[in-house]
PDB file of C-alpha atoms in Angstrom:
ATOM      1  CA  UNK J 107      70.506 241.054 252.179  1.00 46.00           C
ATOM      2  CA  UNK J 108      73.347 239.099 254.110  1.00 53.00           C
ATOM      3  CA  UNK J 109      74.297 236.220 252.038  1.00 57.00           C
ATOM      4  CA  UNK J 110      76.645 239.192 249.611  1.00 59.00           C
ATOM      5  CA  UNK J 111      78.165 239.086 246.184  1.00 58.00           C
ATOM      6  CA  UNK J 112      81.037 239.441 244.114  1.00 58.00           C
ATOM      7  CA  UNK J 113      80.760 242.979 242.134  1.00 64.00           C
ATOM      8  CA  UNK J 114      81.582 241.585 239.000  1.00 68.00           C
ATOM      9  CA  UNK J 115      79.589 238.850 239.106  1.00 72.00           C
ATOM     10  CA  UNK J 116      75.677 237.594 239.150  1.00 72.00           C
ATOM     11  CA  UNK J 117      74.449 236.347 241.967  1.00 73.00           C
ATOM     12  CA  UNK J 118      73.412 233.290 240.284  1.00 71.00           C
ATOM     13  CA  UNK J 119      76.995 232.410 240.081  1.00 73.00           C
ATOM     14  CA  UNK J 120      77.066 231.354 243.539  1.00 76.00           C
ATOM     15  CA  UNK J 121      73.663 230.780 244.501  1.00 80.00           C
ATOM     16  CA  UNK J 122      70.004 229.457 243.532  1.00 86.00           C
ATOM     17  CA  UNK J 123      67.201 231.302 244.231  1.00 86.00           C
ATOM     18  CA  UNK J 124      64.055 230.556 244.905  1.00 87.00           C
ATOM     19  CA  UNK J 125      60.979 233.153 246.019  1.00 89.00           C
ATOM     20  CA  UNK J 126      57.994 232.481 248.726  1.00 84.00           C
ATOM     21  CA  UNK J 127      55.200 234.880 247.962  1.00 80.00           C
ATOM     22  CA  UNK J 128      53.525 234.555 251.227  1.00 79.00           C
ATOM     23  CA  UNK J 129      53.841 232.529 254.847  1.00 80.00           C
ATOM     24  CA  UNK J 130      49.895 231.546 254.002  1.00 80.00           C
ATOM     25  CA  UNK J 131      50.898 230.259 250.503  1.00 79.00           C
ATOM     26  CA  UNK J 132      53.336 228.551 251.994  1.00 81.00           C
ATOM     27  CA  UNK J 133      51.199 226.872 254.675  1.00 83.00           C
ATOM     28  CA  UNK J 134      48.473 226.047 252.142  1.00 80.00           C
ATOM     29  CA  UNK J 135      51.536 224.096 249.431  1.00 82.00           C
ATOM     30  CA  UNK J 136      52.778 222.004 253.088  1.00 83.00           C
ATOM     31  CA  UNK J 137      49.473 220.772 253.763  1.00 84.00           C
ATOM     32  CA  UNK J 138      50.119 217.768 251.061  1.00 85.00           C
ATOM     33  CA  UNK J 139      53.471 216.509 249.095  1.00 86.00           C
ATOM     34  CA  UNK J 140      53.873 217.532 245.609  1.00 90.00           C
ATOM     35  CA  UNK J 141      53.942 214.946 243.074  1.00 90.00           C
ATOM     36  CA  UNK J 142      55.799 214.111 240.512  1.00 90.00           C
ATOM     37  CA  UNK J 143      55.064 212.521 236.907  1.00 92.00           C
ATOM     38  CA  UNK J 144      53.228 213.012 233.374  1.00 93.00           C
ATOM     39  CA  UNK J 145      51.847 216.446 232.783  1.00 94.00           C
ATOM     40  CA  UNK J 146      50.778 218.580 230.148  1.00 94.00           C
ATOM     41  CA  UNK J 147      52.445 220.901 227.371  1.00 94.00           C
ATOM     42  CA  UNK J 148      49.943 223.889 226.055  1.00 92.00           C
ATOM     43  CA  UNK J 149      51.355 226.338 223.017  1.00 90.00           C
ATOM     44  CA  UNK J 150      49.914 228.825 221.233  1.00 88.00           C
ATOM     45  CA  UNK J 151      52.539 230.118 218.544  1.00 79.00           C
ATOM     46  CA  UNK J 152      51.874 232.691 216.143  1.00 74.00           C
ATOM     47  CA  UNK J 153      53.540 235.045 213.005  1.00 66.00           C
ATOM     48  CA  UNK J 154      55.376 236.427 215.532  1.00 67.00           C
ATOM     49  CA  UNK J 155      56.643 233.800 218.017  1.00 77.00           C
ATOM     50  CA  UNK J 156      56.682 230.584 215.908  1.00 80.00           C
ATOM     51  CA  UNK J 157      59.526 229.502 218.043  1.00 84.00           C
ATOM     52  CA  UNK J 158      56.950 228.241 220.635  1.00 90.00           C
ATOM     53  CA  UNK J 159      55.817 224.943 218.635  1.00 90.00           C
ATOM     54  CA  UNK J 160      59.727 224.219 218.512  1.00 91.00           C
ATOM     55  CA  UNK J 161      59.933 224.954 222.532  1.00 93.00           C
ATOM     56  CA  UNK J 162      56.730 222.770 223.131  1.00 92.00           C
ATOM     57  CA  UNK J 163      58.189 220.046 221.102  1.00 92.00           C
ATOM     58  CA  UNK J 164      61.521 220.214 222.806  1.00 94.00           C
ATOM     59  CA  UNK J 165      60.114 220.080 225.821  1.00 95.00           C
ATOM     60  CA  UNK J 166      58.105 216.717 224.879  1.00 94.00           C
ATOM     61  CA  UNK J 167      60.836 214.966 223.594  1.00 95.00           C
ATOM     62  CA  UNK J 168      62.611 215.436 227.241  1.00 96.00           C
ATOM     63  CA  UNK J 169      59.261 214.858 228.695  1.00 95.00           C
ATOM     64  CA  UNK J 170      57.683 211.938 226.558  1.00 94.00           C
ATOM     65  CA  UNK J 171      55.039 210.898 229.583  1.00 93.00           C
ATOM     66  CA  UNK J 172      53.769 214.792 228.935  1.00 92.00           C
ATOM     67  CA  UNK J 173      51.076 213.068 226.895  1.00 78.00           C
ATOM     68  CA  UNK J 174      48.917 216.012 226.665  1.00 78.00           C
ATOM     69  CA  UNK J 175      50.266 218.647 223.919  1.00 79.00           C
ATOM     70  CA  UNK J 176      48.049 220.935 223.175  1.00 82.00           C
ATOM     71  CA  UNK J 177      49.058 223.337 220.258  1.00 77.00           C
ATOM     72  CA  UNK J 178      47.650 226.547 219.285  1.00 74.00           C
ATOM     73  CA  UNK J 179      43.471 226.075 218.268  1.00 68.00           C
ATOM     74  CA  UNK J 180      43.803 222.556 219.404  1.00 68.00           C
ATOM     75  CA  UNK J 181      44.199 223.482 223.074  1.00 64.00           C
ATOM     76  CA  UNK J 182      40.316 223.875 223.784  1.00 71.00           C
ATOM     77  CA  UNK J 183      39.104 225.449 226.782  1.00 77.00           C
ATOM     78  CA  UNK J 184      37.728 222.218 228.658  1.00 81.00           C
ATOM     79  CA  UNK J 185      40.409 219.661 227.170  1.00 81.00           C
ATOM     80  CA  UNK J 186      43.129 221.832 228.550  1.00 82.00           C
ATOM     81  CA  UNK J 187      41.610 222.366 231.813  1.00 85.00           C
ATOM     82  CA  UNK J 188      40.585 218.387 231.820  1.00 87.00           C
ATOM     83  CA  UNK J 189      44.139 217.946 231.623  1.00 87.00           C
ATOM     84  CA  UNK J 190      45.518 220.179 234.181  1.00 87.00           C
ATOM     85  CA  UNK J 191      43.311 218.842 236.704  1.00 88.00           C
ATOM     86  CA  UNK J 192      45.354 215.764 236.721  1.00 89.00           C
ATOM     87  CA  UNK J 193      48.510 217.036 235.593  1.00 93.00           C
ATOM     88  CA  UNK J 194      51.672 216.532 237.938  1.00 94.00           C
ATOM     89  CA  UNK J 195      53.595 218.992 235.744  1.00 96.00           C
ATOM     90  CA  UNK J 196      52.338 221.647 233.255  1.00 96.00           C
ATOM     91  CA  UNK J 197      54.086 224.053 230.900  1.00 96.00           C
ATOM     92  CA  UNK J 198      52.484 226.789 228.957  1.00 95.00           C
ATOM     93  CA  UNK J 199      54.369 228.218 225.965  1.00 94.00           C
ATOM     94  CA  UNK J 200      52.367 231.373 225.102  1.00 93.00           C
ATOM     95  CA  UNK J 201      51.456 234.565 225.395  1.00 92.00           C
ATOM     96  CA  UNK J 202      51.032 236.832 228.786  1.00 94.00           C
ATOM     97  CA  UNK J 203      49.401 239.220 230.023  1.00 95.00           C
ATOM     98  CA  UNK J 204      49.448 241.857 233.248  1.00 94.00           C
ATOM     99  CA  UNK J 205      46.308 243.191 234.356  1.00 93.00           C
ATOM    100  CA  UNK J 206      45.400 244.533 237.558  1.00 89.00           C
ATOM    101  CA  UNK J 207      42.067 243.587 239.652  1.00 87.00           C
ATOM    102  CA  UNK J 208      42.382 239.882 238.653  1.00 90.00           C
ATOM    103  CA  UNK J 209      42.690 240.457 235.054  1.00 93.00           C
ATOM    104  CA  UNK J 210      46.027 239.208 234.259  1.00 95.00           C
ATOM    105  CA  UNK J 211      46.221 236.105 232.086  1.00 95.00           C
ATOM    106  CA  UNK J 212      47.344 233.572 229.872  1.00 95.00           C
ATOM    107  CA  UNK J 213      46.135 233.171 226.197  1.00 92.00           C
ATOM    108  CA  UNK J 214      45.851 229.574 224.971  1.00 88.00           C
ATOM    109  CA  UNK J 215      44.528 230.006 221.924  1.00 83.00           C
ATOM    110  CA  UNK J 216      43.543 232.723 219.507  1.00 80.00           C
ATOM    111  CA  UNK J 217      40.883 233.481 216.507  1.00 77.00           C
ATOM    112  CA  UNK J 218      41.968 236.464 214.892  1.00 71.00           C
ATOM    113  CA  UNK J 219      38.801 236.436 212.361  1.00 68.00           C
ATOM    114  CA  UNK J 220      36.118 235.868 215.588  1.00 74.00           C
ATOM    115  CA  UNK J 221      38.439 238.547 217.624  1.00 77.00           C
ATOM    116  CA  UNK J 222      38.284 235.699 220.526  1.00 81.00           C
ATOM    117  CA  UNK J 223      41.124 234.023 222.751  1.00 85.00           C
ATOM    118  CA  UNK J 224      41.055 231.152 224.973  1.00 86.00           C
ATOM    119  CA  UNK J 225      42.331 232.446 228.083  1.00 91.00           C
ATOM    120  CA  UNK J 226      42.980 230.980 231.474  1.00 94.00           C
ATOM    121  CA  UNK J 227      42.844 234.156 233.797  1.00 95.00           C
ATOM    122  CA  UNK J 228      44.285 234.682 237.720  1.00 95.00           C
ATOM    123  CA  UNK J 229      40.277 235.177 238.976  1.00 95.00           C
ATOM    124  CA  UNK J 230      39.766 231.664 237.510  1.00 95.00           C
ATOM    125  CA  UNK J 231      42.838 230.071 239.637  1.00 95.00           C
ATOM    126  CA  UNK J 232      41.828 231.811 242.555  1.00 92.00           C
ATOM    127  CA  UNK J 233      38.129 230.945 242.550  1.00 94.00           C
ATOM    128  CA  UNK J 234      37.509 227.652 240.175  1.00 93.00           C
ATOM    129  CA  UNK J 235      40.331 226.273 238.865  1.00 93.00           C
ATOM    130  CA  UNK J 236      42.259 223.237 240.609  1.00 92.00           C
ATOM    131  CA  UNK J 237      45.224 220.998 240.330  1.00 92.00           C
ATOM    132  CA  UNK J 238      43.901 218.132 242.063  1.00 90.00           C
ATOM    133  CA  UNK J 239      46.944 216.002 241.669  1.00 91.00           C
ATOM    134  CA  UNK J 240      49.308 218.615 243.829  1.00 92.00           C
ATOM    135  CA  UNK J 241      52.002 218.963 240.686  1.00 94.00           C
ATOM    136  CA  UNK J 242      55.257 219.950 241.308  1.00 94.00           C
ATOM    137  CA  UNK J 243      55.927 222.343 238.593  1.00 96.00           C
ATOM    138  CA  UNK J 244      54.082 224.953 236.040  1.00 97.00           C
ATOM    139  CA  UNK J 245      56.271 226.914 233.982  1.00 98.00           C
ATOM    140  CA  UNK J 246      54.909 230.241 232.592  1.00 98.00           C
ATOM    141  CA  UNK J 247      56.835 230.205 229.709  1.00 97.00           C
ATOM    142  CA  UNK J 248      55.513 233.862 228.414  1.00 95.00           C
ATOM    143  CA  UNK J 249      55.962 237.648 228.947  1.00 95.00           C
ATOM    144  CA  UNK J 250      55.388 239.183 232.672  1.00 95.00           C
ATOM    145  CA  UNK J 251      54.276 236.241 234.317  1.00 96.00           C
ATOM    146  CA  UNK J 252      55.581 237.346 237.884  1.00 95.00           C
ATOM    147  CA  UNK J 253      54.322 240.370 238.157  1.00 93.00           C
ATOM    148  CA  UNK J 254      51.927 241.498 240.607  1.00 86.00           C
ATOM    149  CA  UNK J 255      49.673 244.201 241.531  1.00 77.00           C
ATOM    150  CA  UNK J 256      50.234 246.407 243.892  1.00 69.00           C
ATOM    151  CA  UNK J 257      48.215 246.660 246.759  1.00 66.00           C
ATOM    152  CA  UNK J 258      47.933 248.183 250.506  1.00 60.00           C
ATOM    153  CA  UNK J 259      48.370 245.275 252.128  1.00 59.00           C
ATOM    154  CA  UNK J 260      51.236 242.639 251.149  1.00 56.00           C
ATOM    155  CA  UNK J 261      48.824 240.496 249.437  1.00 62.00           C
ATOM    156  CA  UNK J 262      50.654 238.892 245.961  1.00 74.00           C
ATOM    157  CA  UNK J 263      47.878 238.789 243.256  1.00 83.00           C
ATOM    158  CA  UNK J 264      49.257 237.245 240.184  1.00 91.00           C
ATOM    159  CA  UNK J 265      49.651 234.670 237.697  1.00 95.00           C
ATOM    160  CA  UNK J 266      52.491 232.704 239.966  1.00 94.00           C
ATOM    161  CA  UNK J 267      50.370 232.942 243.502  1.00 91.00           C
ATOM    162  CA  UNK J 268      46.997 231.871 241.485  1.00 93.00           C
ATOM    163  CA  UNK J 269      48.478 229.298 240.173  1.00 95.00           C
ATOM    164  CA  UNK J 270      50.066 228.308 243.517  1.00 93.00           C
ATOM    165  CA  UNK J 271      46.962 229.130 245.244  1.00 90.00           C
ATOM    166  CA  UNK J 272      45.362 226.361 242.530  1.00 92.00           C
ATOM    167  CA  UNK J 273      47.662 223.393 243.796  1.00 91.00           C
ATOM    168  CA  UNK J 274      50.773 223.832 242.089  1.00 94.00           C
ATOM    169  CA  UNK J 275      53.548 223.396 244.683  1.00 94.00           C
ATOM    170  CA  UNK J 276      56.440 225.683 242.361  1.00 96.00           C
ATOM    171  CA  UNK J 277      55.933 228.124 239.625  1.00 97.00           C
ATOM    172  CA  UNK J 278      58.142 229.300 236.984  1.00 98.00           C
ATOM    173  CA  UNK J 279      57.537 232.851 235.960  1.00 98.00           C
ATOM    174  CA  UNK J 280      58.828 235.959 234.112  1.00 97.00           C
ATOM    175  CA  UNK J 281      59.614 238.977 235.357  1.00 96.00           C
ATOM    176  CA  UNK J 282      59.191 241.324 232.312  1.00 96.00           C
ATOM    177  CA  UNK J 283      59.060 240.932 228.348  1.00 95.00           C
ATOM    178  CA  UNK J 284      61.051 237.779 227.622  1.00 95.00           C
ATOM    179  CA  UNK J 285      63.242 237.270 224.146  1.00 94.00           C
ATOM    180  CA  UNK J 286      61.600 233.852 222.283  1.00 92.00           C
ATOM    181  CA  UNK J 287      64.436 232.486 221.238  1.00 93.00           C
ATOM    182  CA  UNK J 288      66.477 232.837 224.566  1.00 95.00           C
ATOM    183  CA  UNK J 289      63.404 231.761 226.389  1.00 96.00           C
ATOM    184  CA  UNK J 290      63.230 228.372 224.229  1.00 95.00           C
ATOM    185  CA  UNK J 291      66.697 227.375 224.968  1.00 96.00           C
ATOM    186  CA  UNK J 292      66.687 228.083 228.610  1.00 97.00           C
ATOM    187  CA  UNK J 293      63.647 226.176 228.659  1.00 98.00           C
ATOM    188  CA  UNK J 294      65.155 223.124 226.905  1.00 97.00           C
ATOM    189  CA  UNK J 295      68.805 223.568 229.380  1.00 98.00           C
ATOM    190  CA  UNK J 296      66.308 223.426 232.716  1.00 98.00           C
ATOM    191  CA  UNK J 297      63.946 220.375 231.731  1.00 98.00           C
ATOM    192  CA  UNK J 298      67.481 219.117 230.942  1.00 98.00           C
ATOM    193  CA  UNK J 299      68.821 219.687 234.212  1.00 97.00           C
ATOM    194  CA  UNK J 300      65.578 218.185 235.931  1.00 96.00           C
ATOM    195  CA  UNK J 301      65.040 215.236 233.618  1.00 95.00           C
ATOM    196  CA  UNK J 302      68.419 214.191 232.673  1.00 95.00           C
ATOM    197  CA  UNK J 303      70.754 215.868 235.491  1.00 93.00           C
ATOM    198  CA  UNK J 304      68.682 215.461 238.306  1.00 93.00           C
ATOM    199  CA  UNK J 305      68.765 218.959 239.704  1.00 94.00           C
ATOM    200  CA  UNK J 306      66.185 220.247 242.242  1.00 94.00           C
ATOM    201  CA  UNK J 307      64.281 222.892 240.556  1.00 96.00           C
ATOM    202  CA  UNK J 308      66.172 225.894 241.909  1.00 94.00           C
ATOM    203  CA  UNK J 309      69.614 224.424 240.943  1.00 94.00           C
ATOM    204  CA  UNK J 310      68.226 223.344 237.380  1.00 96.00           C
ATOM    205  CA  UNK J 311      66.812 226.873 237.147  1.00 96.00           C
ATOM    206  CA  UNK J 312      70.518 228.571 238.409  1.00 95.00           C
ATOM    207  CA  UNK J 313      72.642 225.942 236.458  1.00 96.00           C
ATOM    208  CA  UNK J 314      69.867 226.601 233.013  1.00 97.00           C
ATOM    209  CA  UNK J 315      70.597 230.421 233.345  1.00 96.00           C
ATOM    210  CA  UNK J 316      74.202 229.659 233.415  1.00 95.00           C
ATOM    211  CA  UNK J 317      74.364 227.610 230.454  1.00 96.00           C
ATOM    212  CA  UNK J 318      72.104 230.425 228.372  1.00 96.00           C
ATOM    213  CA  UNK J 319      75.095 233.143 229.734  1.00 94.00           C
ATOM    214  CA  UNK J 320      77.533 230.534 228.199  1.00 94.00           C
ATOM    215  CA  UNK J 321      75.706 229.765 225.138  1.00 93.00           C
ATOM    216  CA  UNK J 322      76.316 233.266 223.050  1.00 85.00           C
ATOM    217  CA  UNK J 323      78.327 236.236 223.503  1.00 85.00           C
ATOM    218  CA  UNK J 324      74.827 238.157 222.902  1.00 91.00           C
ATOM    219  CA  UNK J 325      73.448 236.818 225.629  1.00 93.00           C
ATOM    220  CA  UNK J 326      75.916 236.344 228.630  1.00 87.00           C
ATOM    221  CA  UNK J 327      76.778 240.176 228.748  1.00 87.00           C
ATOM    222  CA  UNK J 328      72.736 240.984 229.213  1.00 93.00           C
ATOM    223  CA  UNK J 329      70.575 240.267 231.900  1.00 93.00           C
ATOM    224  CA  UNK J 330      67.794 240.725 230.026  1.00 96.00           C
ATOM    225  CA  UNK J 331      68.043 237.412 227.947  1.00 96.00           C
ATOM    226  CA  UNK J 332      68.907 234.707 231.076  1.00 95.00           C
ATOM    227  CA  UNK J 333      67.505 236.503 233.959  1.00 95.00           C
ATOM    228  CA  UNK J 334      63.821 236.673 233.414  1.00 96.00           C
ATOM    229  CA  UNK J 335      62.476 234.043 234.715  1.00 98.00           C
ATOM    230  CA  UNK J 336      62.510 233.179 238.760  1.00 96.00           C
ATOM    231  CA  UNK J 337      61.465 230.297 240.653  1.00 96.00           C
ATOM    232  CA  UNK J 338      58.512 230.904 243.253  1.00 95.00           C
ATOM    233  CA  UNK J 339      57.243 227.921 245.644  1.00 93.00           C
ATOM    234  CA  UNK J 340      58.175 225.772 248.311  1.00 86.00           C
ATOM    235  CA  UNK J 341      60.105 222.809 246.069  1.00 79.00           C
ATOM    236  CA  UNK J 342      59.368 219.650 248.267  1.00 53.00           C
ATOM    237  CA  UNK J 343      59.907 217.503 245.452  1.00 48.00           C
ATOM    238  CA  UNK J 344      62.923 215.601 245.338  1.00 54.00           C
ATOM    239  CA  UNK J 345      65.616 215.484 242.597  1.00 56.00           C
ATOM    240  CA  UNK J 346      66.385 211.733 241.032  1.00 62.00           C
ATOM    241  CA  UNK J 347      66.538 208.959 243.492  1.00 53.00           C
ATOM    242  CA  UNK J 348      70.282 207.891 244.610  1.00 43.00           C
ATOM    243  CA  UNK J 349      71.730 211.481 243.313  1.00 43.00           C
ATOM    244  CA  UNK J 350      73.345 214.090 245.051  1.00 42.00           C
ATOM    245  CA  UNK J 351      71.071 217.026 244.073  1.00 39.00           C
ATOM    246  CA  UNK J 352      74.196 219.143 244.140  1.00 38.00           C
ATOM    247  CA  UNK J 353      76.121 217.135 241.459  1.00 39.00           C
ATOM    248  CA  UNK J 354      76.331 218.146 237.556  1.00 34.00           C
TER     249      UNK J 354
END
């Protein structure tokens, strides 16, 4: 509320952002350091977004130690959750979904003739599901990933906290319906930024937004396309050795 803006301009402009769900979540993500290092890379495209193998595959060319790519029936239940366990960074490119009363979650694969998905679900990250190797980073690279139910007290029960909650130390989530294509390049300008630029995650995030504003006149006049996704955590990790997080 103090820190202002300019009235023709995003906020963004000036300054990253990054969210804190709760002082317990908080407490919980200082007990250990995050790590950094190989992770994992699940995507389940379909008819309608098959944009996400080309996103997943971006992502693991900037990303080569992301051994782990799991794409569409491939990414079975137990491998994927195998791999999380010792993931230090994991990215799902997929489909979301908002439930209340725990239900909200993300579909890793589907069988349309069975009627069956593969789902990872916010009751499962609150209750059984653990990143035992404290990773820095998941990005929820689908629709409505940050939103939360609404409740009396000023709990935050959603995708982002569970996944917090589960040992992830930063979470990248969307705030609404997110556009495929937009989604896939700002995904590709932030690993970028991380990889290659050596940005801390909420300047990779701010400077990835940027570059998606700049990248088409259909995008840079509408919120919509670069503003979706937000950065929620405590971001201990540090950007590359010897750099000046601030620089690029």
């Amino acid at each position: 509320h103090l820190i202002g803006f300019a009235e023709d301009e995003p906020i963004i402009k000036h300054f990253p952002a990054r969210y804190l769900p709760s002082l317990q979540i908080f407490c919980l993500l200082r007990r250990k350091p995050s790590q950094t290092g190989a992770g994992c890379i699940i995507v389940n495209p379909d008819d309608a977004r098959p944009s996400l193998i080309k996103q997943g595959q971006a992502i693991n060319a900037i990303r080569p130690e992301d051994t782990c790519l799991f794409i569409g029936r491939n990414a079975m239940r137990e491998d994927a959750l195998n791999a999380l366990q010792t993931a230090r960074n994991a990215h799902f490119a997929c489909h979301g979904v908002f439930e209340p009363n725990l239900k909200s979650r993300l579909i890793l694969a589907q069988y349309p003739l069975q009627n069956q998905e593969i789902t990872l679900s916010v009751r499962e990250l609150f209750t059984t599901v653990r990143f035992n190797n404290q990773p820095r980073l998941a990005v929820l690279s689908a629709c409505e990933t940050a939103q939360i139910q609404e409740t009396e007290t000023d709990e935050y029960m959603g995708l982002a906290s569970g996944f917090l909650y589960a040992g992830a130390h930063n979470v990248i989530a969307s705030l609404w319906p997110v556009e495929a294509e937009a989604t896939q390049i700002l995904m590709e300008y932030f690993y970028r930024n991380v990889e290659e630029g050596c940005l801390s995650l909420p300047d990779a995030l701010k400077h990835a937004q940027e570059q998606l504003r700049d990248h088409s006149g259909k995008y840079k006049h509408n919120p919509y396309y670069w503003a979706g996704f937000i950065l929620i955590g405590e971001e201990s990790g540090q950007a590359c050795e010897g750099v000046n997080p601030s620089q690029g």
